[in-house]
Coordinates of C-alpha atoms in Angstrom, one line a residue:
M38 CA -93.0 -40.7 49.3
E39 CA -95.7 -43.3 49.4
H40 CA -98.1 -41.2 47.9
L41 CA -95.5 -40.2 44.6
P42 CA -96.9 -41.3 41.5
V43 CA -94.4 -45.0 40.3
E44 CA -93.5 -42.8 36.9
V45 CA -91.8 -39.5 39.3
I46 CA -90.6 -42.1 41.5
G47 CA -89.1 -43.4 37.7
N48 CA -87.9 -40.0 37.0
I49 CA -86.1 -40.2 40.9
L50 CA -84.1 -43.0 40.0
S51 CA -83.4 -42.2 36.1
R52 CA -81.3 -39.1 37.9
L53 CA -79.3 -41.5 39.7
K54 CA -78.3 -42.4 36.3
A55 CA -75.2 -44.9 38.6
A56 CA -76.7 -48.2 38.3
R57 CA -75.4 -49.0 41.7
D58 CA -77.0 -46.2 43.2
V59 CA -80.4 -46.8 41.4
V60 CA -79.8 -50.5 42.8
I61 CA -79.7 -49.6 46.0
A62 CA -82.8 -47.1 46.1
S63 CA -85.1 -48.8 44.2
A64 CA -84.4 -51.9 47.1
T65 CA -86.6 -49.1 48.9
C66 CA -89.9 -50.7 49.3
K67 CA -92.0 -53.0 46.4
K68 CA -93.5 -49.6 44.6
W69 CA -90.1 -48.4 43.8
R70 CA -89.1 -52.0 42.4
E71 CA -92.2 -51.6 39.9
A72 CA -90.5 -47.8 39.2
W73 CA -87.0 -49.9 38.9
R74 CA -89.0 -52.2 36.7
N75 CA -91.4 -50.4 34.7
H76 CA -90.2 -46.5 34.4
L77 CA -86.7 -46.3 35.1
H78 CA -85.4 -44.9 31.6
T79 CA -81.8 -43.6 32.6
L80 CA -78.7 -46.1 33.3
S81 CA -75.2 -46.2 33.6
F82 CA -72.4 -48.6 33.8
N83 CA -69.1 -45.8 34.9
S84 CA -66.1 -47.5 35.8
N85 CA -65.4 -44.0 37.7
D86 CA -69.0 -44.7 39.9
W87 CA -67.6 -47.5 41.9
T88 CA -65.1 -48.9 43.0
V89 CA -65.5 -52.1 43.0
Y90 CA -65.3 -52.2 38.9
H91 CA -62.1 -52.4 38.7
D92 CA -61.6 -55.7 40.3
L93 CA -64.5 -57.5 38.7
A94 CA -63.3 -59.4 35.8
P95 CA -64.9 -58.6 32.2
S96 CA -67.1 -62.2 32.5
R97 CA -68.3 -61.1 36.0
L98 CA -68.8 -57.6 34.6
E99 CA -70.7 -58.5 32.0
I100 CA -73.7 -61.1 34.2
L101 CA -73.3 -57.9 36.3
I102 CA -74.7 -55.4 33.7
T103 CA -76.9 -58.5 31.7
Q104 CA -79.1 -58.8 35.3
T105 CA -79.4 -55.3 35.6
I106 CA -80.5 -54.2 32.7
F107 CA -82.7 -57.5 31.8
Q108 CA -84.6 -56.6 35.1
T109 CA -86.0 -53.0 33.5
T110 CA -88.3 -52.2 30.3
A111 CA -88.5 -49.0 29.5
L112 CA -84.7 -47.9 29.1
Q113 CA -84.4 -44.8 26.9
C114 CA -80.9 -43.9 27.7
L115 CA -77.7 -46.7 28.3
S116 CA -73.8 -45.9 29.1
I117 CA -71.7 -48.4 29.5
F118 CA -67.9 -46.8 29.9
M119 CA -65.1 -49.1 31.8
D120 CA -62.6 -47.4 31.1
D121 CA -59.9 -51.1 32.4
V122 CA -62.2 -53.2 31.0
D123 CA -59.9 -54.9 27.9
E124 CA -62.8 -56.1 25.6
F125 CA -66.3 -57.5 26.0
S126 CA -67.5 -61.0 24.5
A127 CA -69.8 -60.3 21.9
A128 CA -73.2 -62.2 23.0
P129 CA -73.8 -60.2 26.0
V130 CA -73.5 -56.3 24.3
I131 CA -75.8 -58.3 21.4
A132 CA -77.8 -59.5 24.1
W133 CA -78.1 -55.6 25.9
L134 CA -78.2 -54.2 22.2
M135 CA -81.2 -56.5 21.2
Y136 CA -83.5 -56.2 24.4
T137 CA -83.2 -52.4 24.7
R138 CA -83.6 -51.4 21.0
D139 CA -87.7 -50.6 20.8
T140 CA -87.2 -48.4 23.8
L141 CA -83.4 -46.8 23.4
R142 CA -83.0 -43.2 22.5
Q143 CA -79.5 -43.3 23.5
L144 CA -76.7 -45.5 24.1
H145 CA -72.9 -44.8 24.8
Y146 CA -71.0 -47.1 24.2
N147 CA -67.0 -47.5 25.0
V148 CA -65.5 -51.1 25.6
R149 CA -64.4 -53.3 22.4
T150 CA -65.9 -56.7 21.6
T151 CA -64.1 -60.0 20.6
P152 CA -65.6 -60.6 18.1
N153 CA -66.3 -57.5 17.0
V154 CA -70.4 -56.6 17.1
N155 CA -71.1 -54.0 14.8
I156 CA -73.0 -52.1 16.9
I157 CA -74.7 -49.7 13.7
E158 CA -76.1 -52.2 12.3
K159 CA -78.0 -53.4 15.9
C160 CA -79.1 -49.8 16.6
S161 CA -80.3 -49.1 12.8
R162 CA -84.0 -48.7 11.5
Q163 CA -85.0 -47.9 15.4
K164 CA -85.0 -44.8 17.1
L165 CA -82.2 -43.8 18.6
E166 CA -81.4 -40.3 18.9
V167 CA -77.7 -39.9 20.3
L168 CA -74.9 -42.9 19.6
S169 CA -71.4 -42.1 20.8
L170 CA -69.1 -45.1 20.3
A171 CA -65.5 -45.6 21.5
H172 CA -62.9 -48.1 20.9
N173 CA -65.3 -50.2 18.0
S174 CA -65.1 -50.6 14.5
V175 CA -67.0 -50.2 11.7
T176 CA -67.6 -51.6 8.4
G177 CA -69.9 -52.1 5.8
V178 CA -72.1 -49.5 6.4
E179 CA -75.4 -50.3 3.8
P180 CA -77.5 -46.8 3.8
S181 CA -80.4 -48.5 1.8
Y182 CA -80.7 -50.9 4.9
Q183 CA -79.0 -49.3 7.9
K184 CA -81.1 -46.0 8.2
F185 CA -80.7 -44.2 11.3
P186 CA -83.6 -41.7 11.2
C187 CA -83.9 -40.6 14.3
L188 CA -80.3 -40.2 14.7
K189 CA -79.6 -36.4 15.7
S190 CA -76.3 -36.3 17.5
L191 CA -73.1 -38.8 16.0
S192 CA -69.6 -39.4 18.3
L193 CA -66.7 -41.6 17.1
S194 CA -63.8 -41.5 19.2
Y195 CA -61.3 -43.9 18.4
V196 CA -63.0 -45.7 16.3
S197 CA -61.8 -47.6 12.8
I198 CA -63.8 -46.8 10.0
S199 CA -63.1 -46.5 6.1
A200 CA -63.3 -42.7 4.8
L201 CA -66.3 -44.4 2.2
D202 CA -67.9 -46.2 5.5
L203 CA -68.3 -42.9 7.5
S204 CA -69.8 -41.2 4.4
L205 CA -72.4 -43.9 3.9
L206 CA -72.8 -43.3 7.5
L207 CA -74.1 -40.1 7.5
T208 CA -76.0 -40.6 4.2
A209 CA -78.1 -43.0 6.5
C210 CA -78.7 -40.1 9.6
P211 CA -81.0 -37.7 7.4
K212 CA -81.5 -35.9 10.8
L213 CA -78.1 -36.0 12.1
Q214 CA -77.5 -32.4 13.7
N215 CA -73.9 -32.6 16.0
L216 CA -71.2 -34.9 14.6
T217 CA -67.9 -35.7 16.6
L218 CA -64.9 -37.8 15.0
I219 CA -61.5 -37.6 17.6
N220 CA -59.2 -39.6 16.8
P221 CA -60.5 -42.2 14.5
D222 CA -58.7 -44.7 12.3
I223 CA -59.8 -44.2 8.7
A224 CA -59.0 -46.3 6.1
M225 CA -58.3 -44.9 2.9
S226 CA -58.7 -47.2 -0.5
D227 CA -57.0 -44.7 -2.5
A228 CA -53.4 -43.9 -1.8
Q229 CA -53.9 -40.2 -1.4
A230 CA -55.8 -39.5 1.8
I231 CA -59.2 -38.0 0.6
M232 CA -62.1 -37.9 3.1
E233 CA -65.3 -36.2 1.5
L234 CA -68.1 -35.9 3.6
N235 CA -72.0 -34.9 2.8
S236 CA -75.0 -33.5 5.1
S237 CA -77.8 -31.5 4.7
S238 CA -78.8 -31.3 8.1
L239 CA -75.2 -31.2 9.7
K240 CA -75.6 -28.0 12.2
D241 CA -72.3 -28.6 14.0
I242 CA -69.0 -30.4 14.0
Y243 CA -65.5 -31.4 15.8
V244 CA -62.8 -33.1 14.7
E245 CA -59.7 -33.9 16.8
A246 CA -56.4 -35.7 16.0
V247 CA -57.6 -36.1 12.4
S248 CA -54.5 -36.4 9.8
L249 CA -55.6 -36.3 6.0
D250 CA -54.5 -34.9 2.5
K251 CA -57.7 -33.4 2.1
F252 CA -60.9 -32.6 4.1
I253 CA -64.0 -31.6 2.1
L254 CA -66.9 -30.5 4.3
E255 CA -70.5 -29.9 2.1
A256 CA -73.4 -28.7 4.9
D257 CA -75.1 -26.4 4.1
G258 CA -76.9 -26.0 7.4
I259 CA -73.6 -25.7 9.2
E260 CA -73.2 -23.3 12.1
N261 CA -70.1 -24.7 14.3
L262 CA -66.6 -25.8 13.5
H263 CA -64.1 -26.4 15.7
L264 CA -60.3 -28.6 14.2
K265 CA -58.0 -29.0 16.9
D266 CA -54.7 -31.4 16.7
C267 CA -55.3 -31.9 13.7
T268 CA -52.9 -32.5 10.6
L269 CA -54.6 -31.1 7.3
E270 CA -52.9 -30.3 3.5
A271 CA -56.1 -29.0 3.0
F272 CA -59.5 -28.0 4.5
E273 CA -62.7 -26.9 2.3
L274 CA -66.0 -26.1 4.0
I275 CA -68.9 -25.9 1.2
G276 CA -72.3 -24.6 2.5
K277 CA -74.6 -21.5 2.6
G278 CA -73.5 -19.4 4.7
S279 CA -74.7 -20.3 7.6
L280 CA -71.6 -21.2 9.7
R281 CA -71.4 -19.1 13.1
V282 CA -68.7 -20.3 15.3
L283 CA -65.2 -21.3 13.4
K284 CA -62.8 -22.6 16.0
I285 CA -59.2 -23.8 15.1
D286 CA -57.0 -25.0 17.9
D287 CA -53.2 -26.6 17.3
V288 CA -53.7 -27.2 13.8
S289 CA -51.2 -27.5 10.7
V290 CA -53.2 -27.0 7.6
L291 CA -51.8 -25.6 4.1
H292 CA -54.9 -24.5 2.6
L293 CA -58.4 -23.4 4.7
D294 CA -61.5 -22.5 3.0
I295 CA -64.5 -22.3 4.6
G296 CA -66.3 -20.2 1.8
E297 CA -66.8 -16.7 0.1
N298 CA -70.1 -16.7 2.8
T299 CA -69.3 -15.5 5.8
E300 CA -71.8 -12.9 7.0
N301 CA -73.4 -14.7 10.1
L302 CA -70.1 -15.8 11.5
Q303 CA -69.9 -14.1 15.3
I304 CA -67.0 -15.8 16.7
V305 CA -63.3 -16.5 15.1
D306 CA -61.1 -18.5 17.7
V307 CA -57.7 -19.4 16.7
S308 CA -55.0 -21.1 19.0
S309 CA -51.6 -22.2 18.1
F310 CA -51.9 -21.9 14.2
T311 CA -49.4 -20.5 12.1
I312 CA -51.7 -17.7 9.6
M313 CA -50.6 -15.3 6.6
W314 CA -52.6 -12.2 8.3
P315 CA -53.9 -10.5 4.5
K316 CA -55.1 -14.4 3.4
F317 CA -56.2 -15.1 6.1
Y318 CA -58.1 -11.4 7.0
N319 CA -59.6 -11.6 3.4
M320 CA -61.2 -15.0 4.8
I321 CA -63.3 -13.4 7.5
S322 CA -63.5 -10.0 6.2
K323 CA -67.4 -10.1 5.2
S324 CA -67.9 -10.9 8.5
S325 CA -69.6 -7.8 9.6
N326 CA -71.8 -9.8 12.6
L327 CA -68.4 -10.9 14.5
K328 CA -68.8 -10.5 18.1
R329 CA -65.9 -12.4 19.1
L330 CA -62.1 -12.5 17.7
R331 CA -59.2 -14.3 19.6
L332 CA -56.0 -15.2 18.0
W333 CA -54.1 -17.0 20.8
G334 CA -50.5 -18.1 20.4
V335 CA -50.5 -17.6 16.8
V336 CA -47.6 -17.5 14.9
F337 CA -47.2 -15.2 11.3
D338 CA -46.1 -16.5 8.2
D339 CA -44.5 -13.3 7.6
E340 CA -42.3 -12.4 10.5
D341 CA -43.6 -8.9 9.5
E342 CA -47.0 -9.1 9.7
V343 CA -49.3 -8.4 12.7
V344 CA -52.9 -8.2 13.2
D345 CA -53.9 -5.0 11.7
L346 CA -56.2 -3.0 14.2
E347 CA -57.2 -0.2 11.8
T348 CA -58.6 -3.5 9.4
V349 CA -60.5 -5.2 12.4
S350 CA -62.3 -1.9 13.9
V351 CA -63.7 -1.1 10.2
C352 CA -64.9 -4.4 9.0
F353 CA -65.6 -5.8 12.2
P354 CA -68.0 -2.4 14.0
R355 CA -70.1 -5.2 16.2
L356 CA -67.0 -6.5 17.8
S357 CA -67.2 -7.0 21.6
H358 CA -64.6 -9.5 23.0
L359 CA -61.0 -9.3 21.7
S360 CA -58.5 -11.7 22.9
L361 CA -54.6 -11.2 21.1
S362 CA -51.3 -13.4 21.8
Y363 CA -48.5 -13.4 20.0
D364 CA -45.1 -12.4 19.4
L365 CA -44.8 -9.3 19.5
R366 CA -41.7 -7.2 17.5
D367 CA -41.4 -3.9 16.2
V368 CA -44.1 -3.1 15.2
C369 CA -47.4 -3.7 17.2
G370 CA -50.4 -3.2 14.5
L371 CA -51.5 0.0 16.5
Q372 CA -51.3 2.1 12.9
G373 CA -55.0 4.1 12.4
T374 CA -57.3 5.7 14.5
S375 CA -60.2 4.1 14.4
P376 CA -61.8 3.0 17.8
L377 CA -63.2 -0.3 18.8
E378 CA -66.4 1.5 20.1
N379 CA -68.3 -1.7 21.4
V380 CA -65.1 -3.4 22.5
V381 CA -66.0 -4.6 26.1
V382 CA -63.8 -7.3 27.0
L383 CA -60.3 -7.3 26.0
E384 CA -57.8 -10.2 26.7
L385 CA -54.1 -10.2 26.0
G386 CA -51.5 -12.6 26.4
W387 CA -47.4 -12.5 25.8
T388 CA -45.0 -15.5 25.7
I389 CA -42.0 -13.5 26.4
I390 CA -42.3 -10.0 28.6
S391 CA -40.9 -6.9 27.7
D392 CA -41.1 -3.1 28.1
L393 CA -42.8 -3.5 24.6
F394 CA -45.9 -5.4 25.7
S395 CA -46.5 -2.7 28.3
D396 CA -46.5 0.2 25.1
W397 CA -49.4 -2.3 23.1
V398 CA -51.5 -2.7 26.5
A399 CA -51.5 1.3 26.4
G400 CA -52.0 1.9 23.0
L401 CA -55.3 -0.7 22.8
L402 CA -56.5 0.8 25.5
E403 CA -56.5 4.3 23.6
R404 CA -58.7 2.1 21.2
C405 CA -61.3 1.1 23.3
P406 CA -63.2 3.9 24.3
N407 CA -66.2 1.9 26.4
L408 CA -63.9 -1.2 27.7
K409 CA -65.0 -2.9 30.8
K410 CA -62.6 -5.7 31.5
L411 CA -59.1 -6.3 30.7
V412 CA -57.7 -9.8 31.1
I413 CA -53.8 -9.7 31.0
C414 CA -52.5 -13.6 30.7
G415 CA -48.9 -14.7 30.7
V416 CA -46.5 -17.1 31.3
V417 CA -44.1 -17.3 34.2
S418 CA -41.2 -19.4 34.4
E419 CA -40.5 -21.8 37.1
V420 CA -37.0 -20.2 37.4
K421 CA -36.5 -16.7 37.0
S422 CA -33.5 -14.8 36.7
P423 CA -32.9 -11.2 38.3
E424 CA -33.2 -9.8 34.8
E425 CA -36.5 -11.8 34.5
C426 CA -37.8 -10.5 38.1
Q427 CA -37.2 -6.9 37.3
V428 CA -39.1 -6.3 33.9
L429 CA -42.4 -8.5 35.6
A430 CA -41.6 -5.8 38.7
S431 CA -41.9 -3.1 35.8
F432 CA -44.2 -4.4 34.0
T433 CA -46.7 -4.7 36.8
S434 CA -45.9 -0.9 37.9
S435 CA -46.6 0.4 34.5
I436 CA -50.0 -1.5 34.3
V437 CA -50.3 0.2 38.2
R438 CA -49.9 3.5 36.6
L439 CA -51.7 3.0 33.4
M440 CA -54.9 1.7 34.7
R441 CA -55.3 4.4 36.9
K442 CA -56.4 6.1 33.9
Y443 CA -59.1 3.6 33.4
M444 CA -60.7 3.3 36.7
R445 CA -63.9 2.2 35.5
V446 CA -61.7 -1.2 33.9
E447 CA -62.1 -4.2 35.7
V448 CA -58.1 -5.7 35.9
Q449 CA -57.7 -9.3 35.7
F450 CA -54.4 -11.4 35.5
E451 CA -53.9 -15.0 35.0
Y452 CA -50.3 -16.3 34.6
E453 CA -49.2 -19.9 34.1

């Protein structure tokens, strides 16, 4: 150990991340203290790393963090996650940002400050590549002055920001590739809640717990779009057909438009969502490269609608993973004879088990000649009537008999 270069020791200390562990390890000897001062590049203060953090007053934490940071000279990644702290004073937070701004590449910060510190202003015009903020306010964005020439990833959680400032912030990030918005408090200048975002470099966007009348995203290079727990009257994606992954989870939206160019879509994952199958199918029908289709817990707008497997097999010839879970009625959508040649993983689920589900499983197995794995997911209530127990037992027996015809297929059951 004594022959290790100080740069290597700095890397070892940086891998520890947690400030308490880094401080203890750096006390090993003079050489390790030198590595701590001059070559430590990652430091994290997380209330989950050390129980003592929970017992310290905010003022004491501010002193502790200040003393620790000011003993370093080469920090590139700084994380401060203190869930039990209501707020920090503005002065020490500004001091941390100003002290590290020349070297910092990543900043993760989730504590409110009093008065509010404009972290966007303090961190702009530097080499920051990753910025993750929570429980803060962003105001008065000036893209001509507050530029982020190197920023590639931006995450805003429970952040107060106007729709205009968010749009201007994206303009100030010419290399931004990843954007995460979680439950933002978005202020609107008009009575109608409309947000328009534009980024030519954006590749991945995750939006959670957002309520808007209209959300317009213009991103020519977007590849991954994930909407979760959102309430929107309309969502419109304007791009150039680069979208590869579309995920929609528990979203209420009246009008969904992802553009006409969907040839590059490879994954469609929709759950807890009300869909009009003809309209939804028309939206993704040109996705001839689709490999994974997941429609889980979906509700059809018309009670006579089902997922038409004939159109799925014809239009998505490269489909390898198919996951379906919805209320089965008299019609299961098994019409037609076209096989799902390339499907190797089939995941099927129920909300209410019935004999119809067993027939559905059998019909789907016949359509998948090259299937390798079958996953059956179901919901089992804690309190079961004798009739429910009998139905479950009958279903299990029918599956056992059925799978004797498909000995090559691995079967997995997942109950909740």
